[in-house]
PDB file of C-alpha atoms in Angstrom:
ATOM      1  CA  MET A1417     118.275 -28.041 -53.013  1.00  0.00           C
ATOM      2  CA  ALA A1418     119.010 -28.264 -56.731  1.00  0.00           C
ATOM      3  CA  PHE A1419     116.390 -25.627 -57.516  1.00  0.00           C
ATOM      4  CA  SER A1420     117.937 -23.301 -54.946  1.00  0.00           C
ATOM      5  CA  SER A1421     121.551 -23.656 -56.036  1.00  0.00           C
ATOM      6  CA  PRO A1422     122.836 -23.412 -59.610  1.00  0.00           C
ATOM      7  CA  HIS A1423     125.679 -25.754 -58.656  1.00  0.00           C
ATOM      8  CA  ILE A1424     123.567 -28.652 -57.425  1.00  0.00           C
ATOM      9  CA  THR A1425     121.985 -31.383 -59.538  1.00  0.00           C
ATOM     10  CA  ALA A1426     119.622 -33.786 -57.797  1.00  0.00           C
ATOM     11  CA  THR A1427     118.517 -37.100 -59.271  1.00  0.00           C
ATOM     12  CA  ALA A1428     115.947 -39.441 -57.769  1.00  0.00           C
ATOM     13  CA  VAL A1429     116.980 -42.948 -58.788  1.00  0.00           C
ATOM     14  CA  GLU A1430     114.576 -45.879 -58.845  1.00  0.00           C
ATOM     15  CA  ALA A1431     117.009 -48.341 -57.271  1.00  0.00           C
ATOM     16  CA  THR A1432     115.555 -51.618 -58.574  1.00  0.00           C
ATOM     17  CA  SER A1433     115.662 -50.494 -62.220  1.00  0.00           C
ATOM     18  CA  PHE A1434     119.299 -49.447 -62.067  1.00  0.00           C
ATOM     19  CA  MET A1435     120.992 -52.287 -60.271  1.00  0.00           C
ATOM     20  CA  ASP A1436     124.390 -51.319 -61.636  1.00  0.00           C
ATOM     21  CA  LEU A1437     124.160 -47.938 -59.910  1.00  0.00           C
ATOM     22  CA  SER A1438     122.714 -49.505 -56.783  1.00  0.00           C
ATOM     23  CA  ARG A1439     125.555 -52.009 -56.625  1.00  0.00           C
ATOM     24  CA  LYS A1440     128.162 -49.344 -57.312  1.00  0.00           C
ATOM     25  CA  HIS A1441     126.934 -47.322 -54.354  1.00  0.00           C
ATOM     26  CA  HIS A1442     126.205 -50.340 -52.118  1.00  0.00           C
ATOM     27  CA  VAL A1443     122.532 -49.510 -51.827  1.00  0.00           C
ATOM     28  CA  THR A1444     121.197 -52.098 -49.372  1.00  0.00           C
ATOM     29  CA  GLY A1445     118.415 -49.947 -47.952  1.00  0.00           C
ATOM     30  CA  VAL A1446     116.443 -46.934 -49.074  1.00  0.00           C
ATOM     31  CA  PRO A1447     116.369 -44.023 -49.077  1.00  0.00           C
ATOM     32  CA  LYS A1448     120.101 -43.769 -49.608  1.00  0.00           C
ATOM     33  CA  THR A1449     121.700 -40.535 -50.737  1.00  0.00           C
ATOM     34  CA  ILE A1450     125.051 -40.293 -52.488  1.00  0.00           C
ATOM     35  CA  VAL A1451     126.769 -36.949 -52.913  1.00  0.00           C
ATOM     36  CA  ASN A1452     129.516 -36.571 -55.502  1.00  0.00           C
ATOM     37  CA  ASP A1453     129.981 -40.353 -55.477  1.00  0.00           C
ATOM     38  CA  SER A1454     131.629 -40.093 -52.061  1.00  0.00           C
ATOM     39  CA  ILE A1455     129.355 -38.994 -49.205  1.00  0.00           C
ATOM     40  CA  GLU A1456     126.707 -41.521 -48.178  1.00  0.00           C
ATOM     41  CA  ILE A1457     123.566 -40.844 -46.186  1.00  0.00           C
ATOM     42  CA  LEU A1458     121.406 -43.818 -45.236  1.00  0.00           C
ATOM     43  CA  GLY A1459     117.813 -43.168 -44.275  1.00  0.00           C
ATOM     44  CA  ALA A1460     115.918 -39.945 -43.928  1.00  0.00           C
ATOM     45  CA  LEU A1461     117.465 -37.238 -41.758  1.00  0.00           C
ATOM     46  CA  PRO A1462     116.042 -33.963 -40.455  1.00  0.00           C
ATOM     47  CA  GLU A1463     116.608 -31.215 -43.042  1.00  0.00           C
ATOM     48  CA  GLN A1464     119.389 -29.387 -41.199  1.00  0.00           C
ATOM     49  CA  GLN A1465     121.333 -32.573 -40.502  1.00  0.00           C
ATOM     50  CA  PHE A1466     120.849 -33.808 -44.046  1.00  0.00           C
ATOM     51  CA  VAL A1467     122.121 -30.601 -45.625  1.00  0.00           C
ATOM     52  CA  GLU A1468     125.108 -30.389 -43.271  1.00  0.00           C
ATOM     53  CA  THR A1469     126.074 -33.965 -44.053  1.00  0.00           C
ATOM     54  CA  ALA A1470     125.463 -33.696 -47.793  1.00  0.00           C
ATOM     55  CA  LEU A1471     127.441 -30.486 -48.169  1.00  0.00           C
ATOM     56  CA  GLN A1472     130.357 -31.363 -45.935  1.00  0.00           C
ATOM     57  CA  PRO A1473     133.730 -31.146 -47.662  1.00  0.00           C
ATOM     58  CA  ALA A1474     134.444 -34.508 -49.291  1.00  0.00           C
ATOM     59  CA  GLY A1475     137.345 -36.268 -47.763  1.00  0.00           C
TER      60      GLY A1475
ATOM     61  CA  MET B1369      92.992 -47.425 -68.029  1.00  0.00           C
ATOM     62  CA  GLY B1370      94.637 -44.659 -66.056  1.00  0.00           C
ATOM     63  CA  LEU B1371      97.124 -45.086 -63.248  1.00  0.00           C
ATOM     64  CA  LEU B1372      95.403 -42.397 -61.208  1.00  0.00           C
ATOM     65  CA  SER B1373      91.911 -42.898 -59.813  1.00  0.00           C
ATOM     66  CA  ASP B1374      89.364 -40.173 -60.520  1.00  0.00           C
ATOM     67  CA  ASN B1375      89.607 -39.085 -56.911  1.00  0.00           C
ATOM     68  CA  ASP B1376      93.436 -38.927 -56.936  1.00  0.00           C
ATOM     69  CA  ALA B1377      93.343 -37.011 -60.205  1.00  0.00           C
ATOM     70  CA  GLN B1378      90.952 -34.508 -58.683  1.00  0.00           C
ATOM     71  CA  VAL B1379      93.152 -33.962 -55.604  1.00  0.00           C
ATOM     72  CA  LEU B1380      96.264 -33.702 -57.744  1.00  0.00           C
ATOM     73  CA  ARG B1381      94.618 -31.220 -60.106  1.00  0.00           C
ATOM     74  CA  GLN B1382      93.854 -29.060 -57.103  1.00  0.00           C
ATOM     75  CA  HIS B1383      97.500 -29.152 -55.919  1.00  0.00           C
ATOM     76  CA  LEU B1384      98.824 -28.404 -59.393  1.00  0.00           C
ATOM     77  CA  SER B1385      96.552 -25.385 -59.772  1.00  0.00           C
ATOM     78  CA  ALA B1386      99.188 -23.369 -57.859  1.00  0.00           C
ATOM     79  CA  ILE B1387     101.456 -23.539 -60.929  1.00  0.00           C
ATOM     80  CA  ASP B1388     101.890 -20.192 -62.683  1.00  0.00           C
ATOM     81  CA  THR B1389     104.939 -20.907 -64.857  1.00  0.00           C
ATOM     82  CA  PRO B1390     105.222 -23.469 -67.679  1.00  0.00           C
ATOM     83  CA  VAL B1391     106.825 -26.754 -66.671  1.00  0.00           C
ATOM     84  CA  THR B1392     108.286 -29.072 -69.275  1.00  0.00           C
ATOM     85  CA  LEU B1393     109.035 -32.674 -68.460  1.00  0.00           C
ATOM     86  CA  LEU B1394     111.699 -33.976 -70.822  1.00  0.00           C
ATOM     87  CA  LEU B1395     111.368 -37.736 -71.017  1.00  0.00           C
ATOM     88  CA  PHE B1396     114.288 -39.684 -72.432  1.00  0.00           C
ATOM     89  CA  THR B1397     113.359 -43.196 -73.490  1.00  0.00           C
ATOM     90  CA  GLN B1398     114.681 -45.821 -75.833  1.00  0.00           C
ATOM     91  CA  THR B1399     112.025 -47.129 -78.229  1.00  0.00           C
ATOM     92  CA  ILE B1400     113.792 -50.267 -79.389  1.00  0.00           C
ATOM     93  CA  GLY B1401     115.425 -52.395 -76.754  1.00  0.00           C
ATOM     94  CA  GLY B1402     114.642 -49.878 -74.054  1.00  0.00           C
ATOM     95  CA  SER B1403     113.820 -50.586 -70.446  1.00  0.00           C
ATOM     96  CA  GLU B1404     110.363 -51.604 -69.232  1.00  0.00           C
ATOM     97  CA  GLY B1405     110.141 -48.384 -67.262  1.00  0.00           C
ATOM     98  CA  GLY B1406     109.978 -46.173 -70.344  1.00  0.00           C
ATOM     99  CA  PRO B1407     106.316 -46.709 -71.298  1.00  0.00           C
ATOM    100  CA  VAL B1408     105.288 -46.561 -67.626  1.00  0.00           C
ATOM    101  CA  ALA B1409     107.123 -43.265 -67.147  1.00  0.00           C
ATOM    102  CA  LYS B1410     105.400 -41.886 -70.230  1.00  0.00           C
ATOM    103  CA  GLN B1411     101.969 -42.873 -68.956  1.00  0.00           C
ATOM    104  CA  VAL B1412     102.631 -41.304 -65.545  1.00  0.00           C
ATOM    105  CA  LEU B1413     103.855 -38.036 -67.054  1.00  0.00           C
ATOM    106  CA  ASP B1414     101.034 -37.877 -69.603  1.00  0.00           C
ATOM    107  CA  GLU B1415      98.435 -38.349 -66.877  1.00  0.00           C
ATOM    108  CA  VAL B1416      99.987 -35.621 -64.692  1.00  0.00           C
ATOM    109  CA  ALA B1417     100.329 -33.257 -67.656  1.00  0.00           C
ATOM    110  CA  SER B1418      96.669 -33.821 -68.565  1.00  0.00           C
ATOM    111  CA  LEU B1419      95.699 -32.227 -65.247  1.00  0.00           C
ATOM    112  CA  ASN B1420      97.240 -28.822 -65.891  1.00  0.00           C
ATOM    113  CA  ASP B1421      97.680 -26.864 -69.128  1.00  0.00           C
ATOM    114  CA  ARG B1422     100.999 -25.436 -67.991  1.00  0.00           C
ATOM    115  CA  ILE B1423     102.611 -28.877 -67.763  1.00  0.00           C
ATOM    116  CA  SER B1424     103.879 -30.464 -70.957  1.00  0.00           C
ATOM    117  CA  VAL B1425     105.760 -33.632 -71.793  1.00  0.00           C
ATOM    118  CA  VAL B1426     108.433 -33.631 -74.470  1.00  0.00           C
ATOM    119  CA  GLU B1427     109.782 -37.000 -75.495  1.00  0.00           C
ATOM    120  CA  LYS B1428     113.427 -37.395 -76.364  1.00  0.00           C
ATOM    121  CA  ASN B1429     115.005 -40.379 -78.008  1.00  0.00           C
ATOM    122  CA  PHE B1430     117.731 -41.673 -75.724  1.00  0.00           C
ATOM    123  CA  VAL B1431     119.691 -43.067 -78.676  1.00  0.00           C
ATOM    124  CA  LEU B1432     119.234 -40.307 -81.248  1.00  0.00           C
ATOM    125  CA  ASP B1433     118.956 -37.087 -79.256  1.00  0.00           C
ATOM    126  CA  THR B1434     122.576 -37.103 -78.236  1.00  0.00           C
ATOM    127  CA  GLU B1435     122.825 -33.330 -78.051  1.00  0.00           C
ATOM    128  CA  ASP B1436     120.066 -33.124 -75.445  1.00  0.00           C
ATOM    129  CA  ARG B1437     121.495 -36.094 -73.594  1.00  0.00           C
ATOM    130  CA  ALA B1438     124.806 -34.284 -73.339  1.00  0.00           C
ATOM    131  CA  ARG B1439     123.177 -30.990 -72.382  1.00  0.00           C
ATOM    132  CA  TYR B1440     121.348 -32.552 -69.455  1.00  0.00           C
ATOM    133  CA  ALA B1441     123.979 -35.225 -68.708  1.00  0.00           C
ATOM    134  CA  VAL B1442     121.489 -38.076 -69.185  1.00  0.00           C
ATOM    135  CA  GLU B1443     123.326 -41.402 -69.042  1.00  0.00           C
ATOM    136  CA  ARG B1444     120.476 -43.859 -68.535  1.00  0.00           C
ATOM    137  CA  GLU B1445     116.824 -44.246 -69.471  1.00  0.00           C
ATOM    138  CA  PRO B1446     114.064 -43.679 -68.694  1.00  0.00           C
ATOM    139  CA  ALA B1447     115.156 -40.295 -67.418  1.00  0.00           C
ATOM    140  CA  ILE B1448     113.064 -37.233 -66.665  1.00  0.00           C
ATOM    141  CA  VAL B1449     114.475 -33.713 -66.655  1.00  0.00           C
ATOM    142  CA  VAL B1450     112.287 -30.985 -65.143  1.00  0.00           C
ATOM    143  CA  LEU B1451     112.358 -27.595 -66.864  1.00  0.00           C
ATOM    144  CA  ARG B1452     110.881 -24.301 -65.648  1.00  0.00           C
ATOM    145  CA  ASN B1453     110.046 -21.984 -68.510  1.00  0.00           C
ATOM    146  CA  GLY B1454     112.468 -23.985 -70.642  1.00  0.00           C
ATOM    147  CA  GLU B1455     115.292 -23.613 -68.122  1.00  0.00           C
ATOM    148  CA  ASP B1456     116.909 -26.597 -66.430  1.00  0.00           C
ATOM    149  CA  THR B1457     115.935 -26.877 -62.750  1.00  0.00           C
ATOM    150  CA  ARG B1458     118.620 -29.535 -62.215  1.00  0.00           C
ATOM    151  CA  MET B1459     115.952 -31.866 -60.829  1.00  0.00           C
ATOM    152  CA  ARG B1460     116.026 -35.308 -62.429  1.00  0.00           C
ATOM    153  CA  PHE B1461     114.375 -38.698 -62.149  1.00  0.00           C
ATOM    154  CA  LEU B1462     115.812 -42.023 -63.243  1.00  0.00           C
ATOM    155  CA  GLY B1463     113.247 -44.771 -63.713  1.00  0.00           C
ATOM    156  CA  ALA B1464     109.459 -44.692 -63.816  1.00  0.00           C
ATOM    157  CA  PRO B1465     108.167 -42.324 -61.110  1.00  0.00           C
ATOM    158  CA  THR B1466     105.600 -44.644 -59.553  1.00  0.00           C
ATOM    159  CA  GLY B1467     104.917 -45.544 -55.919  1.00  0.00           C
ATOM    160  CA  TYR B1468     107.130 -43.614 -53.522  1.00  0.00           C
ATOM    161  CA  GLU B1469     108.764 -41.829 -56.464  1.00  0.00           C
ATOM    162  CA  PHE B1470     105.481 -40.236 -57.473  1.00  0.00           C
ATOM    163  CA  VAL B1471     105.223 -37.687 -54.661  1.00  0.00           C
ATOM    164  CA  PRO B1472     108.750 -36.347 -55.260  1.00  0.00           C
ATOM    165  CA  LEU B1473     107.838 -35.999 -58.945  1.00  0.00           C
ATOM    166  CA  VAL B1474     104.767 -33.927 -58.099  1.00  0.00           C
ATOM    167  CA  GLU B1475     106.788 -31.867 -55.615  1.00  0.00           C
ATOM    168  CA  SER B1476     109.441 -31.127 -58.203  1.00  0.00           C
ATOM    169  CA  ILE B1477     106.763 -30.066 -60.707  1.00  0.00           C
ATOM    170  CA  LEU B1478     105.278 -27.764 -58.070  1.00  0.00           C
ATOM    171  CA  ILE B1479     108.682 -26.260 -57.255  1.00  0.00           C
ATOM    172  CA  ALA B1480     109.385 -25.715 -60.950  1.00  0.00           C
ATOM    173  CA  GLY B1481     105.940 -24.321 -61.648  1.00  0.00           C
ATOM    174  CA  THR B1482     105.651 -22.012 -58.652  1.00  0.00           C
ATOM    175  CA  GLY B1483     109.280 -21.125 -57.909  1.00  0.00           C
ATOM    176  CA  GLN B1484     108.497 -21.814 -54.255  1.00  0.00           C
ATOM    177  CA  VAL B1485     110.805 -24.037 -52.220  1.00  0.00           C
ATOM    178  CA  GLU B1486     110.088 -24.831 -48.612  1.00  0.00           C
ATOM    179  CA  LEU B1487     113.522 -24.844 -47.048  1.00  0.00           C
ATOM    180  CA  GLU B1488     114.642 -23.647 -43.624  1.00  0.00           C
ATOM    181  CA  PRO B1489     116.560 -20.315 -43.620  1.00  0.00           C
ATOM    182  CA  ALA B1490     119.688 -22.107 -42.380  1.00  0.00           C
ATOM    183  CA  THR B1491     119.501 -24.462 -45.364  1.00  0.00           C
ATOM    184  CA  VAL B1492     119.171 -21.591 -47.821  1.00  0.00           C
ATOM    185  CA  LYS B1493     122.255 -19.996 -46.285  1.00  0.00           C
ATOM    186  CA  MET B1494     124.270 -23.204 -46.655  1.00  0.00           C
ATOM    187  CA  LEU B1495     123.126 -23.600 -50.270  1.00  0.00           C
ATOM    188  CA  GLU B1496     124.270 -20.073 -51.085  1.00  0.00           C
ATOM    189  CA  ALA B1497     127.747 -21.079 -49.966  1.00  0.00           C
ATOM    190  CA  VAL B1498     127.952 -23.941 -52.505  1.00  0.00           C
ATOM    191  CA  THR B1499     130.286 -22.927 -55.315  1.00  0.00           C
ATOM    192  CA  SER B1500     131.419 -26.222 -56.836  1.00  0.00           C
ATOM    193  CA  PRO B1501     129.423 -28.759 -58.888  1.00  0.00           C
ATOM    194  CA  THR B1502     127.527 -31.033 -56.523  1.00  0.00           C
ATOM    195  CA  GLU B1503     125.752 -34.157 -57.714  1.00  0.00           C
ATOM    196  CA  ILE B1504     123.177 -35.641 -55.373  1.00  0.00           C
ATOM    197  CA  LYS B1505     121.595 -39.027 -56.058  1.00  0.00           C
ATOM    198  CA  VAL B1506     118.756 -40.280 -53.904  1.00  0.00           C
ATOM    199  CA  PHE B1507     117.998 -43.993 -54.270  1.00  0.00           C
ATOM    200  CA  SER B1508     114.550 -45.244 -53.440  1.00  0.00           C
ATOM    201  CA  THR B1509     112.185 -48.025 -54.443  1.00  0.00           C
ATOM    202  CA  PRO B1510     108.584 -47.805 -55.669  1.00  0.00           C
ATOM    203  CA  THR B1511     107.196 -49.910 -52.788  1.00  0.00           C
TER     204      THR B1511
END
């Protein structure tokens, strides 16, 4: 997604090495995706569903 | 001793042969007082880079290279920034890319080195509509 959009940055975080980040985002299971520090996606979703959820307007 | 077996290295070399554009892996580590993941990340990247001439590893000092840290918004180490022909791909890794993190690393190198992304047409359309800065973090564990 990041490669295909100049506005998106994607970071894969090794959760156990960055416990502060994991705690901040309440990572209790993996994979867990956080978008703009607000949208949370737990687990792996089909591509379409993932993108729709990740890119929904934050609110 | 290498992290990759001879067989894995052979398979990986085959996959990476699709790369036609230089890929640079910027590795930010802290030499003194740094995390344990730094040396591991370096070993992983060096082994991958040894399999293809178009892949190179450039080490950055997390403490001293503040300009590069700011340019790529690197706030923690070890961090890996994937460049295609010197240009930021906006694909990053935090922590040593071992275990389950290794495949995404290889995939990102392949995307950067080939320019090919396997996304559904509907996804591409949605990505074209993104106009504001969007920061995605995916947390995973090595095992």
